Coordinates of C-alpha atoms in Angstrom, one line a residue:
M30 CA 22.3 16.2 -38.5
S31 CA 19.0 17.5 -39.9
S32 CA 17.3 20.6 -38.4
E33 CA 14.6 18.3 -36.9
Q34 CA 17.3 16.2 -35.2
Q35 CA 19.0 19.4 -33.9
T36 CA 15.6 20.5 -32.5
K37 CA 15.1 17.2 -30.7
W38 CA 18.6 17.3 -29.2
G39 CA 18.0 20.9 -28.2
Q40 CA 14.9 19.7 -26.3
F41 CA 16.6 16.7 -24.8
I42 CA 19.5 18.5 -23.3
P43 CA 17.6 20.8 -20.9
L44 CA 15.3 17.8 -20.0
V45 CA 18.2 15.8 -18.6
T46 CA 18.8 18.4 -15.9
V47 CA 16.0 16.8 -13.9
F48 CA 17.7 13.4 -14.3
F49 CA 20.8 14.9 -12.8
F50 CA 18.8 16.1 -9.7
W51 CA 17.4 12.7 -9.1
G52 CA 20.9 11.2 -9.0
F53 CA 22.4 13.9 -6.9
V54 CA 19.8 13.6 -4.1
A55 CA 19.6 9.8 -4.2
A56 CA 23.4 9.3 -3.8
S57 CA 23.6 12.1 -1.2
N58 CA 21.3 10.1 1.0
D59 CA 24.1 7.5 1.4
I60 CA 26.2 10.2 3.1
L61 CA 23.2 11.4 5.2
I62 CA 22.6 7.8 6.5
P63 CA 25.8 7.4 8.5
V64 CA 25.7 11.1 9.6
F65 CA 22.1 10.7 10.9
K66 CA 23.0 7.3 12.5
K67 CA 25.7 8.9 14.7
A68 CA 23.9 12.2 15.4
F69 CA 20.6 10.6 16.4
D70 CA 22.1 7.3 17.8
L71 CA 20.2 5.0 15.4
T72 CA 20.5 1.3 14.7
Q73 CA 21.4 0.3 11.2
G74 CA 17.8 -0.6 10.4
Q75 CA 16.5 2.8 11.8
S76 CA 19.1 4.7 9.7
Q77 CA 17.7 3.1 6.6
L78 CA 14.5 5.1 7.2
V79 CA 16.2 7.8 5.1
S80 CA 15.9 5.5 2.1
V81 CA 12.4 4.4 3.1
A82 CA 11.1 8.0 3.3
F83 CA 12.6 9.0 0.0
Y84 CA 11.7 6.0 -2.1
V85 CA 8.3 5.2 -0.7
A86 CA 7.4 8.8 -1.7
Y87 CA 7.6 7.6 -5.3
T88 CA 4.8 5.2 -4.7
V89 CA 2.7 7.6 -2.7
G90 CA 3.2 10.2 -5.4
S91 CA 2.1 7.8 -8.1
L92 CA -1.0 6.8 -6.1
I93 CA -1.9 10.5 -5.7
Y94 CA -1.5 11.1 -9.4
M95 CA -3.7 8.1 -10.2
G96 CA -6.3 9.2 -7.7
I97 CA -6.5 12.8 -9.0
S98 CA -6.7 11.6 -12.6
Y99 CA -9.5 9.2 -11.6
L100 CA -11.5 11.9 -9.7
T101 CA -11.1 14.5 -12.4
K102 CA -11.8 11.9 -15.1
G103 CA -8.7 12.7 -17.1
D104 CA -4.9 12.5 -17.2
I105 CA -3.7 15.5 -15.2
I106 CA -0.4 15.7 -17.1
N107 CA -2.2 15.9 -20.4
R108 CA -4.4 18.6 -19.0
I109 CA -1.8 20.9 -17.5
G110 CA 0.9 20.1 -20.1
Y111 CA 4.3 18.4 -19.8
K112 CA 6.3 21.5 -19.1
N113 CA 3.9 22.7 -16.3
A114 CA 4.0 19.2 -14.8
L115 CA 7.8 19.2 -14.7
A116 CA 7.8 22.7 -13.2
L117 CA 5.2 21.6 -10.6
G118 CA 7.3 18.6 -9.6
L119 CA 10.4 20.7 -9.2
F120 CA 8.5 23.2 -7.0
I121 CA 7.2 20.4 -4.8
S122 CA 10.8 19.1 -4.4
A123 CA 11.9 22.6 -3.5
L124 CA 9.4 22.8 -0.7
G125 CA 10.9 19.6 0.7
T126 CA 14.4 21.1 0.8
L127 CA 13.0 24.1 2.8
L128 CA 12.2 21.7 5.7
F129 CA 15.9 21.0 6.1
Y130 CA 16.3 24.4 7.7
P131 CA 14.0 24.0 10.7
A132 CA 14.9 20.3 10.9
A133 CA 18.6 21.1 11.2
N134 CA 18.1 23.9 13.7
S135 CA 15.9 21.8 15.9
G136 CA 17.8 18.5 15.4
S137 CA 14.6 16.7 14.4
F138 CA 15.1 13.3 12.6
P139 CA 11.3 13.0 11.7
L140 CA 11.4 16.5 10.1
M141 CA 14.5 15.5 8.1
L142 CA 12.6 12.5 6.9
S143 CA 9.6 14.6 6.0
G144 CA 11.7 16.9 3.9
L145 CA 13.2 13.9 2.0
F146 CA 9.7 12.5 1.6
I147 CA 8.4 15.7 0.0
V148 CA 11.5 15.9 -2.3
G149 CA 10.6 12.3 -3.4
L150 CA 7.0 13.3 -4.1
G151 CA 8.2 15.9 -6.5
F152 CA 10.6 13.5 -8.1
S153 CA 7.7 11.0 -8.6
L154 CA 5.8 13.5 -10.8
Q155 CA 9.0 14.4 -12.6
Q156 CA 9.7 10.7 -13.3
T157 CA 6.2 10.2 -14.7
V158 CA 6.7 13.1 -17.1
A159 CA 10.4 12.9 -18.0
N160 CA 10.8 9.2 -18.9
P161 CA 8.2 9.0 -21.7
L162 CA 9.3 12.5 -22.8
A163 CA 12.9 11.4 -23.2
I164 CA 11.8 8.4 -25.2
S165 CA 9.6 10.6 -27.5
L166 CA 12.4 13.1 -28.4
G167 CA 13.7 11.1 -31.3
P168 CA 13.2 7.9 -33.2
I169 CA 11.4 5.2 -31.2
S170 CA 14.0 2.6 -32.3
T171 CA 16.6 4.5 -30.1
G172 CA 14.2 5.5 -27.3
S173 CA 15.6 3.1 -24.7
Q174 CA 19.2 4.2 -25.5
R175 CA 18.1 7.8 -24.9
L176 CA 16.7 6.7 -21.6
T177 CA 20.0 5.0 -20.8
M178 CA 21.9 8.2 -21.8
A179 CA 19.6 10.2 -19.5
G180 CA 20.5 7.7 -16.8
G181 CA 24.1 8.4 -17.5
I182 CA 23.5 12.1 -16.7
N183 CA 21.6 11.0 -13.6
N184 CA 24.7 9.1 -12.5
F185 CA 26.9 12.1 -13.0
G186 CA 24.7 13.6 -10.3
T187 CA 25.2 10.5 -8.2
T188 CA 28.9 10.7 -8.6
I189 CA 29.4 14.3 -7.4
G190 CA 26.5 14.3 -4.9
P191 CA 28.2 12.4 -2.1
L192 CA 31.4 14.5 -2.6
I193 CA 29.6 17.8 -2.3
V194 CA 27.4 16.8 0.7
S195 CA 30.5 15.3 2.4
F196 CA 32.4 18.5 1.8
A197 CA 29.6 20.5 3.2
I198 CA 29.5 18.4 6.4
F199 CA 33.2 17.6 7.0
G200 CA 35.1 20.1 4.9
S201 CA 37.9 19.1 2.5
A202 CA 39.4 15.7 2.3
A203 CA 42.6 17.0 4.0
S204 CA 40.6 18.3 7.0
A205 CA 41.0 16.4 10.2
N206 CA 37.3 17.2 11.1
T207 CA 35.3 14.1 12.0
D208 CA 32.5 15.8 13.9
V209 CA 29.0 15.1 12.8
S210 CA 27.1 18.4 12.3
I211 CA 23.4 18.2 11.5
E212 CA 23.3 22.0 11.0
S213 CA 25.8 21.8 8.2
V214 CA 23.3 19.8 6.1
K215 CA 20.8 22.7 5.7
I216 CA 22.9 25.0 3.4
P217 CA 23.6 22.6 0.6
Y218 CA 19.9 21.5 0.6
L219 CA 18.7 25.1 0.5
I220 CA 21.0 25.8 -2.4
L221 CA 19.6 22.6 -4.1
G222 CA 16.0 24.0 -3.5
A223 CA 17.0 27.2 -5.2
A224 CA 18.4 25.2 -8.1
F225 CA 15.1 23.3 -8.4
I226 CA 13.2 26.6 -8.8
L227 CA 15.6 28.1 -11.3
V228 CA 15.5 24.9 -13.5
A229 CA 11.6 24.9 -13.2
I230 CA 11.6 28.4 -14.6
F231 CA 14.1 27.5 -17.3
L232 CA 12.1 24.5 -18.4
K233 CA 8.9 26.5 -18.5
F234 CA 10.4 28.8 -21.1
S235 CA 12.3 26.1 -23.0
S236 CA 11.4 24.5 -26.4
I237 CA 10.4 21.2 -24.7
P238 CA 7.0 20.2 -26.2
D239 CA 4.0 20.7 -23.9
K240 CA 2.2 17.7 -25.3
V241 CA 3.6 14.3 -26.3
E242 CA 1.7 11.7 -28.2
A243 CA 1.7 8.4 -26.3
V244 CA 3.5 5.6 -28.1
I245 CA 1.0 2.8 -28.3
E246 CA 1.8 -0.5 -30.0
I247 CA -0.4 -1.3 -33.0
E248 CA -2.9 -4.0 -32.1
D249 CA -3.5 -6.9 -34.4
E250 CA -5.9 -9.8 -34.3
A251 CA -3.2 -12.2 -33.2
R252 CA -2.4 -10.1 -30.1
P253 CA -5.4 -8.0 -29.0
S254 CA -5.0 -5.8 -25.9
K255 CA -6.6 -6.9 -22.7
K256 CA -8.8 -4.7 -20.4
S257 CA -6.1 -4.1 -17.8
A258 CA -2.3 -4.0 -17.8
L259 CA -2.4 -6.2 -14.7
Q260 CA -3.7 -9.1 -16.9
Y261 CA -0.2 -9.4 -18.5
P262 CA 2.2 -11.7 -16.7
Q263 CA 5.2 -9.9 -18.0
L264 CA 4.1 -6.7 -16.2
I265 CA 3.2 -8.4 -12.9
L266 CA 6.5 -10.2 -12.8
G267 CA 8.2 -7.0 -14.1
M268 CA 6.7 -5.0 -11.2
I269 CA 8.4 -7.3 -8.8
A270 CA 11.6 -7.0 -10.9
I271 CA 11.6 -3.2 -10.7
F272 CA 11.0 -3.5 -6.9
V273 CA 14.0 -5.8 -6.3
Y274 CA 16.2 -4.1 -8.9
V275 CA 15.9 -0.6 -7.3
G276 CA 16.2 -2.3 -4.0
V277 CA 19.5 -4.0 -4.6
E278 CA 20.9 -0.9 -6.4
V279 CA 20.1 1.4 -3.5
S280 CA 20.7 -1.0 -0.5
T281 CA 24.1 -2.0 -1.7
A282 CA 25.3 1.6 -1.5
S283 CA 23.3 2.7 1.5
N284 CA 24.7 -0.1 3.7
L285 CA 28.2 0.3 2.4
P286 CA 29.2 3.1 4.8
A287 CA 28.2 0.9 7.8
Y288 CA 30.3 -2.0 6.4
M289 CA 33.4 0.2 5.8
E290 CA 33.1 1.8 9.3
T291 CA 32.3 -1.3 11.3
D292 CA 34.5 -4.0 9.5
L293 CA 37.2 -1.9 7.9
G294 CA 37.6 1.0 10.4
F295 CA 37.0 3.8 7.9
A296 CA 36.1 7.3 9.3
T297 CA 32.7 8.5 8.0
K298 CA 34.4 11.5 6.2
D299 CA 36.6 9.1 4.2
I300 CA 33.8 7.0 2.7
A301 CA 32.4 9.6 0.2
P302 CA 34.9 8.6 -2.6
Y303 CA 33.8 5.0 -2.4
I304 CA 30.1 5.9 -2.5
S305 CA 31.0 8.1 -5.5
L306 CA 32.7 5.2 -7.2
Y307 CA 29.6 3.0 -6.7
W308 CA 27.3 5.5 -8.4
A309 CA 30.0 6.3 -11.0
S310 CA 29.9 2.6 -11.8
L311 CA 26.3 3.1 -12.9
M312 CA 27.4 6.0 -15.0
I313 CA 30.1 3.9 -16.6
G314 CA 27.7 1.2 -17.5
R315 CA 25.0 3.6 -18.8
W316 CA 27.4 5.6 -20.9
T317 CA 28.4 2.3 -22.5
G318 CA 24.8 1.4 -23.2
A319 CA 24.0 4.9 -24.5
V320 CA 26.5 4.5 -27.4
E321 CA 23.7 3.0 -29.5
A322 CA 21.6 6.2 -29.3
F323 CA 24.1 7.9 -31.7
S324 CA 23.7 7.5 -35.4
V325 CA 27.3 6.4 -36.2
T326 CA 28.9 3.6 -38.2
A327 CA 29.0 0.1 -36.8
S328 CA 32.8 0.1 -36.5
L329 CA 32.8 3.5 -34.7
Q330 CA 30.1 2.2 -32.4
K331 CA 32.3 -0.8 -31.4
K332 CA 35.2 1.6 -30.6
L333 CA 32.9 3.8 -28.5
K334 CA 31.9 0.7 -26.5
F335 CA 35.5 0.8 -25.2
I336 CA 36.0 4.5 -25.1
A337 CA 32.7 5.5 -23.3
P338 CA 33.2 3.5 -20.1
Y339 CA 36.7 4.7 -19.6
L340 CA 35.7 8.3 -20.4
A341 CA 33.1 8.0 -17.6
F342 CA 35.7 6.5 -15.3
G343 CA 37.9 9.5 -16.1
V344 CA 35.1 11.8 -15.0
F345 CA 35.0 10.0 -11.7
L346 CA 38.8 10.4 -11.3
A347 CA 38.6 14.1 -12.2
V348 CA 35.9 15.1 -9.7
N349 CA 37.6 13.2 -6.9
A350 CA 40.9 14.9 -7.9
I351 CA 39.2 18.2 -7.6
A352 CA 37.9 17.1 -4.2
Q353 CA 41.5 16.4 -3.2
H354 CA 41.0 12.7 -2.6
D355 CA 43.8 10.2 -3.1
L356 CA 43.2 8.4 -6.4
T357 CA 45.7 5.6 -5.9
P358 CA 43.2 3.1 -4.6
F359 CA 41.0 3.5 -7.6
Y360 CA 43.2 2.8 -10.6
I361 CA 42.9 -1.0 -10.2
Y362 CA 39.1 -0.6 -10.8
A363 CA 39.9 -0.1 -14.5
L364 CA 40.4 -3.8 -14.8
V365 CA 36.9 -4.5 -13.4
I366 CA 35.4 -2.3 -16.2
I367 CA 36.6 -4.9 -18.8
V368 CA 34.1 -7.4 -17.4
L369 CA 31.3 -4.8 -18.0
I370 CA 32.4 -4.3 -21.6
A371 CA 32.6 -8.0 -22.3
A372 CA 29.1 -8.6 -20.8
D373 CA 27.6 -5.7 -22.8
I374 CA 29.0 -7.2 -26.0
A375 CA 27.8 -10.7 -25.1
S376 CA 24.2 -9.4 -24.6
K377 CA 24.0 -8.4 -28.3
G378 CA 21.4 -5.8 -27.6
N379 CA 18.8 -8.3 -26.3
P380 CA 17.3 -6.9 -23.0
A381 CA 16.4 -10.4 -21.6
R382 CA 19.9 -11.7 -22.3
M383 CA 21.5 -8.6 -20.8
L384 CA 19.3 -8.9 -17.7
L385 CA 20.3 -12.5 -17.3
I386 CA 24.1 -12.0 -17.7
F387 CA 24.2 -8.9 -15.6
S388 CA 22.1 -10.5 -12.8
F389 CA 24.6 -13.5 -12.6
L390 CA 27.5 -11.0 -12.5
G391 CA 25.7 -9.1 -9.7
I392 CA 25.4 -12.3 -7.7
T393 CA 29.1 -13.1 -8.3
A394 CA 30.1 -9.6 -7.2
L395 CA 28.1 -9.8 -3.9
L396 CA 29.2 -13.3 -3.1
T397 CA 32.8 -12.2 -3.7
G398 CA 32.3 -9.2 -1.4
M399 CA 30.8 -11.4 1.3
S400 CA 33.5 -14.0 1.2
T401 CA 36.5 -11.6 1.2
T402 CA 37.7 -8.7 3.4
G403 CA 39.6 -5.5 3.0
M404 CA 39.6 -3.5 -0.3
V405 CA 38.8 -6.6 -2.4
S406 CA 35.4 -6.7 -0.7
V407 CA 34.9 -3.0 -1.2
Y408 CA 35.6 -3.2 -4.9
A409 CA 33.4 -6.2 -5.2
F410 CA 30.5 -4.4 -3.6
T411 CA 31.0 -1.2 -5.7
S412 CA 31.1 -3.2 -8.9
V413 CA 27.5 -4.1 -8.3
G414 CA 26.9 -0.6 -9.7
L415 CA 28.4 -1.7 -13.0
F416 CA 26.0 -4.6 -13.2
C417 CA 22.9 -2.6 -12.2
S418 CA 23.6 0.1 -14.7
T419 CA 21.5 -0.9 -17.6
L420 CA 18.9 -3.1 -15.9
W421 CA 16.2 -0.4 -15.6
P422 CA 15.6 0.0 -19.4
C423 CA 15.9 -3.8 -19.8
I424 CA 13.2 -4.5 -17.2
F425 CA 11.1 -1.6 -18.3
T426 CA 11.2 -2.7 -22.0
L427 CA 10.4 -6.4 -21.2
A428 CA 7.6 -5.5 -18.8
I429 CA 5.6 -3.2 -21.1
S430 CA 6.2 -5.2 -24.3
G431 CA 2.9 -6.4 -25.9
L432 CA 0.7 -4.2 -23.6
G433 CA -0.8 -2.3 -26.5
K434 CA -3.2 0.4 -25.3
N435 CA -2.4 -0.5 -21.7
T436 CA 1.3 0.6 -22.1
N437 CA 0.9 3.9 -20.2
Q438 CA -1.0 2.2 -17.4
G439 CA 1.7 -0.4 -17.1
S440 CA 4.4 2.2 -17.0
N441 CA 2.8 3.9 -14.1
F442 CA 2.6 0.6 -12.2
L443 CA 6.3 0.2 -12.7
I444 CA 7.1 3.7 -11.4
M445 CA 5.2 2.8 -8.2
M446 CA 7.6 -0.1 -7.5
I447 CA 10.5 2.3 -7.1
M448 CA 9.6 2.0 -3.4
G449 CA 11.8 -1.1 -3.4
G450 CA 14.8 1.2 -2.9
G451 CA 13.6 2.0 0.6
I452 CA 12.0 -1.3 1.6
V453 CA 15.0 -3.5 0.6
S454 CA 17.5 -1.0 2.2
W455 CA 15.6 -1.2 5.4
L456 CA 15.4 -5.0 5.2
Q457 CA 19.1 -5.3 4.7
G458 CA 19.7 -3.0 7.6
A459 CA 17.4 -5.1 9.8
V460 CA 19.2 -8.3 8.7
S461 CA 22.5 -6.5 9.7
D462 CA 21.1 -5.8 13.1
V463 CA 20.3 -9.4 13.7
T464 CA 23.4 -10.9 12.1
N465 CA 26.2 -8.5 10.8
I466 CA 26.6 -6.0 8.1
H467 CA 28.9 -8.3 6.0
F468 CA 26.3 -11.1 5.9
S469 CA 23.4 -8.7 5.3
Y470 CA 24.4 -8.5 1.6
I471 CA 22.7 -11.9 1.2
V472 CA 19.5 -9.7 0.7
G473 CA 21.0 -8.4 -2.6
V474 CA 21.9 -11.9 -3.7
I475 CA 18.3 -12.9 -3.4
C476 CA 17.2 -9.8 -5.4
F477 CA 19.6 -10.6 -8.3
A478 CA 18.4 -14.3 -8.2
Y479 CA 14.9 -13.1 -8.8
L480 CA 16.1 -10.8 -11.7
A481 CA 17.8 -13.8 -13.3
F482 CA 14.6 -15.8 -13.0
Y483 CA 12.6 -13.0 -14.5
A484 CA 15.0 -12.7 -17.5
W485 CA 14.5 -16.5 -18.1
R486 CA 10.7 -16.5 -17.5
V487 CA 9.8 -13.4 -19.4
S488 CA 11.5 -14.6 -22.6
G489 CA 9.1 -17.6 -22.7
I490 CA 6.1 -15.4 -21.9
L491 CA 6.9 -12.9 -24.7
R492 CA 7.7 -15.6 -27.3
S493 CA 4.3 -17.2 -26.6
Q494 CA 2.8 -13.8 -27.4
G495 CA 4.8 -13.6 -30.7
I496 CA 7.4 -11.2 -29.4
D497 CA 11.0 -12.2 -30.0
F498 CA 13.8 -9.7 -29.2
D499 CA 16.4 -11.7 -31.0
K500 CA 14.5 -11.2 -34.3
K501 CA 14.0 -7.5 -33.5
V502 CA 17.7 -7.0 -32.9
S503 CA 18.8 -8.9 -36.0
S504 CA 16.3 -7.0 -38.1
G505 CA 17.5 -3.6 -36.8
H506 CA 14.4 -2.8 -34.7

């Protein structure tokens, strides 16, 4: 490894700490939802306001960013620098965690939601900075793989987040405590806020570059850029795709506790390992997809495609063993991972093909969960995490391809659509209130159906613009 490559990796490693935080908080919400539902006597739809407050904050934050940039006639991140923007985002999130203290003491659900909203505002700024920064820290040809790798770190946070928050509320797995204590929530979130501040200081003095040159596709006469990113059909359809993708990813997990409690009779304190497995499934898939970010031989890369997912699965087993959870129910899940590996190989690195294959597998998983009961249905629903794992970089890549000078604008529009995580979760909760929690997963089936349509439609759109990913993959680009 050259000294320049070592420098890039040295910059990439501290950057991924923020990806870890995003995952930790997002997955911890899935434990807060059933706790708040019981403590505040909420319906399933009302309990999903936790997801709404957190994910809508991404859109509001993005709109604030666009508004300030417009009023000041310049990009605020370029003006204050990438490191300062990351630090500012972390400090905003830290302010949100402080609200958990008075919210817990007063037993205020609206104040809890306000705290999560402010945490999400900070994350919105961090996302705007960190995603392009991760892509820029190395060769452009492996930028999406680095983003997938960062996503794998994100999902390490999602794997341990539910376990830590559940421990803070209920104690160890062996404890007989089933009481819901809102006051027990404040300490882990105050500690999280302190961690935000420490990492902000650490990043400020790290070697991460303060300015990053935007990656703009070279325009040619055959494919000139248009005046606005919104004039590109791949972006418009891609914005909807990001909305429903984040929606199905979040809603599948956030409604799982209610299904396991209502239909399977689980106690709230015993659900955390299964929420952890769901988010670990995304880590398993992303570690598999991140293999291509390493400069290794083709034969070693093929071997790593099998090693990486089971290494990630081992991490899930290890953290749950540390948390003193019974691992026996989870060993069978190793067989489900084989489906992921086969699908990844079948995609051949083409993002549209991967999106199509994984969307059909997601539909199959949800329909299996809806048509079965017991642990088979639980494993079917948790396997949705496997098939959501690499869809973000797939959709992101397809949506901004061919945008030329409008690439940055298009990226910002895509970040805005993260609000789907809250809206779709609330929609599934509302469907559950009208029908039942088992049937409500039809919402996720519809989301995956749109993603399959987008994969098919965007391929034709991009080919008409002279962009063919099969040729890019075969030529090594």
